[in-house]
Amino acid sequence: MRGMLGLVALVATLSGCHKRIDLIDTGPARAETQTTSIWGDWLLATPPDSTVFQGASTVELLLNPGSFVITANYTGRAPMIVRGSATLAETSLLTLIPEAGGEGLARSGAMFMAPGQPLTLQATAAGGTMVFAAPSADVAVPTSVWHKKDQAKAAGQATP
């Protein structure tokens, strides 16, 4: 009888160990970065003084399939608004064609915008960040970095 009780105790102990082993997570150690669509509401993270929006306190980009609106907010004067068409090629080349606005923007920088003149950029996004780069570079060097507006607000990087 004692032998039987010992065997039952051993089986119970081993079955408890088996359950602990089953609880080990065999999934990946980290989650893969998910790509983000370039379409949406963005806030410029690059210092505006290093772009055509010199002197702006914030620069917002509303980018939708077929259209875009850039609003550069300045202290003590009306915002600068640039509107136009937007197309995205399968190669991640984004072409913006300003239709109105942009007068008075700085004439230097990689993102010069003049009405009717196409501006083509390499556009990639992941994890709430979008990067524009020159389309002809062998190695993509960012010309501007943008954050999803809602995420930038949540992080305290933008005024509501």
Short mmCIF file of C-alpha atoms in Angstrom, two decimals:
data_model
loop_
_atom_site.label_atom_id
_atom_site.label_comp_id
_atom_site.label_asym_id
_atom_site.label_seq_id
_atom_site.Cartn_x
_atom_site.Cartn_y
_atom_site.Cartn_z
CA MET A 1 0.00 0.00 0.00
CA ARG A 2 2.86 2.38 0.82
CA GLY A 3 4.42 1.61 -2.53
CA MET A 4 1.18 2.55 -4.23
CA LEU A 5 0.97 5.89 -2.38
CA GLY A 6 4.60 6.63 -3.29
CA LEU A 7 3.89 5.92 -6.96
CA VAL A 8 0.81 8.21 -6.94
CA ALA A 9 2.86 11.00 -5.32
CA LEU A 10 5.63 10.59 -7.93
CA VAL A 11 3.13 10.72 -10.83
CA ALA A 12 1.47 13.83 -9.35
CA THR A 13 4.84 15.55 -8.98
CA LEU A 14 5.91 14.74 -12.51
CA SER A 15 2.60 15.89 -13.98
CA GLY A 16 3.07 19.25 -12.20
CA CYS A 17 6.51 19.61 -13.81
CA HIS A 18 5.08 18.84 -17.20
CA LYS A 19 2.59 21.69 -16.86
CA ARG A 20 5.36 24.14 -15.96
CA ILE A 21 7.29 23.18 -19.07
CA ASP A 22 4.21 23.79 -21.22
CA LEU A 23 4.00 27.38 -19.94
CA ILE A 24 7.31 28.38 -21.52
CA ASP A 25 6.77 30.85 -24.39
CA THR A 26 8.43 29.62 -27.55
CA GLY A 27 7.46 32.69 -29.62
CA PRO A 28 9.93 35.21 -31.05
CA ALA A 29 11.92 37.30 -28.58
CA ARG A 30 10.74 40.51 -30.23
CA ALA A 31 7.93 41.58 -32.53
CA GLU A 32 8.77 42.53 -36.09
CA THR A 33 8.30 46.19 -37.02
CA GLN A 34 5.06 46.71 -38.85
CA THR A 35 5.07 48.98 -41.87
CA THR A 36 2.85 52.01 -41.71
CA SER A 37 1.02 53.61 -44.59
CA ILE A 38 2.39 56.98 -45.64
CA TRP A 39 -1.19 58.24 -45.90
CA GLY A 40 -2.41 60.19 -42.90
CA ASP A 41 -1.81 63.21 -40.71
CA TRP A 42 1.89 63.91 -39.96
CA LEU A 43 3.95 66.38 -37.96
CA LEU A 44 7.45 67.42 -39.07
CA ALA A 45 10.07 66.11 -36.61
CA THR A 46 13.05 67.58 -38.48
CA PRO A 47 13.88 71.10 -37.24
CA PRO A 48 11.93 73.41 -39.62
CA ASP A 49 14.95 75.73 -40.00
CA SER A 50 16.76 72.95 -41.89
CA THR A 51 13.89 72.74 -44.40
CA VAL A 52 12.04 75.12 -46.73
CA PHE A 53 9.79 75.96 -43.76
CA GLN A 54 12.38 78.16 -42.04
CA GLY A 55 11.01 79.96 -39.00
CA ALA A 56 7.93 77.73 -38.63
CA SER A 57 6.98 76.62 -35.14
CA THR A 58 5.28 73.46 -36.46
CA VAL A 59 4.68 71.94 -39.88
CA GLU A 60 1.78 69.56 -40.49
CA LEU A 61 1.24 67.32 -43.52
CA LEU A 62 -2.12 65.80 -44.38
CA LEU A 63 -1.33 63.19 -47.02
CA ASN A 64 -4.14 61.32 -48.74
CA PRO A 65 -4.20 59.25 -51.92
CA GLY A 66 -4.50 61.90 -54.63
CA SER A 67 -3.97 65.01 -52.50
CA PHE A 68 -1.87 66.71 -49.83
CA VAL A 69 -2.04 69.80 -47.63
CA ILE A 70 1.00 71.19 -45.82
CA THR A 71 0.38 73.78 -43.10
CA ALA A 72 3.42 75.61 -41.74
CA ASN A 73 2.53 77.52 -38.57
CA TYR A 74 4.51 80.68 -37.78
CA THR A 75 4.49 82.84 -34.66
CA GLY A 76 2.95 86.25 -35.27
CA ARG A 77 1.73 85.63 -38.81
CA ALA A 78 -0.77 83.59 -40.77
CA PRO A 79 0.11 79.97 -41.53
CA MET A 80 1.59 79.06 -44.91
CA ILE A 81 -0.63 76.50 -46.64
CA VAL A 82 0.43 74.45 -49.66
CA ARG A 83 -2.14 72.24 -51.41
CA GLY A 84 -1.78 69.91 -54.32
CA SER A 85 -1.93 66.42 -55.77
CA ALA A 86 -0.08 63.36 -54.48
CA THR A 87 0.67 60.07 -56.20
CA LEU A 88 2.60 57.06 -54.91
CA ALA A 89 4.38 54.65 -57.27
CA GLU A 90 4.90 50.99 -56.37
CA THR A 91 8.57 51.82 -55.85
CA SER A 92 7.69 54.09 -52.88
CA LEU A 93 8.33 57.21 -54.93
CA LEU A 94 5.93 59.92 -53.82
CA THR A 95 5.25 62.77 -56.22
CA LEU A 96 3.76 65.97 -54.85
CA ILE A 97 2.58 68.66 -57.27
CA PRO A 98 1.71 71.90 -55.47
CA GLU A 99 -1.30 73.66 -56.97
CA ALA A 100 -1.45 76.64 -54.64
CA GLY A 101 0.58 78.18 -51.83
CA GLY A 102 4.25 77.97 -51.17
CA GLU A 103 4.98 81.56 -52.03
CA GLY A 104 7.56 82.87 -49.60
CA LEU A 105 9.01 79.48 -48.73
CA ALA A 106 12.79 79.27 -48.56
CA ARG A 107 14.38 78.63 -51.96
CA SER A 108 16.94 76.22 -50.52
CA GLY A 109 16.67 72.70 -49.18
CA ALA A 110 15.80 69.33 -50.66
CA MET A 111 12.06 69.97 -50.52
CA PHE A 112 11.57 73.11 -52.61
CA MET A 113 7.91 73.57 -53.54
CA ALA A 114 6.70 75.75 -56.39
CA PRO A 115 3.19 75.64 -57.89
CA GLY A 116 3.01 73.24 -60.84
CA GLN A 117 6.52 71.81 -60.32
CA PRO A 118 6.56 68.13 -59.31
CA LEU A 119 8.57 67.17 -56.26
CA THR A 120 9.48 63.47 -56.15
CA LEU A 121 10.70 61.87 -52.93
CA GLN A 122 11.38 58.38 -51.63
CA ALA A 123 8.76 57.90 -48.89
CA THR A 124 8.88 55.10 -46.33
CA ALA A 125 7.05 54.68 -43.04
CA ALA A 126 7.15 52.29 -40.09
CA GLY A 127 6.01 52.44 -36.51
CA GLY A 128 4.48 55.92 -36.71
CA THR A 129 7.47 57.56 -38.38
CA MET A 130 7.79 58.54 -42.04
CA VAL A 131 11.03 59.47 -43.78
CA PHE A 132 11.48 61.39 -47.02
CA ALA A 133 14.73 60.94 -48.94
CA ALA A 134 16.07 62.01 -52.33
CA PRO A 135 14.91 59.49 -54.95
CA SER A 136 18.26 59.14 -56.70
CA ALA A 137 20.49 58.33 -53.75
CA ASP A 138 22.18 54.93 -53.67
CA VAL A 139 21.89 55.06 -49.91
CA ALA A 140 18.77 56.76 -48.60
CA VAL A 141 19.72 59.87 -46.62
CA PRO A 142 16.67 61.38 -44.92
CA THR A 143 15.78 64.89 -46.01
CA SER A 144 12.95 65.09 -43.48
CA VAL A 145 11.42 62.94 -40.76
CA TRP A 146 7.74 63.06 -39.84
CA HIS A 147 5.75 61.56 -36.94
CA LYS A 148 2.10 60.55 -36.95
CA LYS A 149 0.34 63.60 -35.55
CA ASP A 150 -1.77 61.71 -32.99
CA GLN A 151 1.30 59.89 -31.65
CA ALA A 152 3.32 63.12 -31.49
CA LYS A 153 0.49 64.77 -29.52
CA ALA A 154 0.31 61.80 -27.13
CA ALA A 155 4.08 62.08 -26.58
CA GLY A 156 3.79 65.83 -25.87
CA GLN A 157 5.64 66.82 -29.06
CA ALA A 158 2.75 68.82 -30.50
CA THR A 159 0.17 71.24 -29.22
CA PRO A 160 -3.39 69.88 -29.30
#
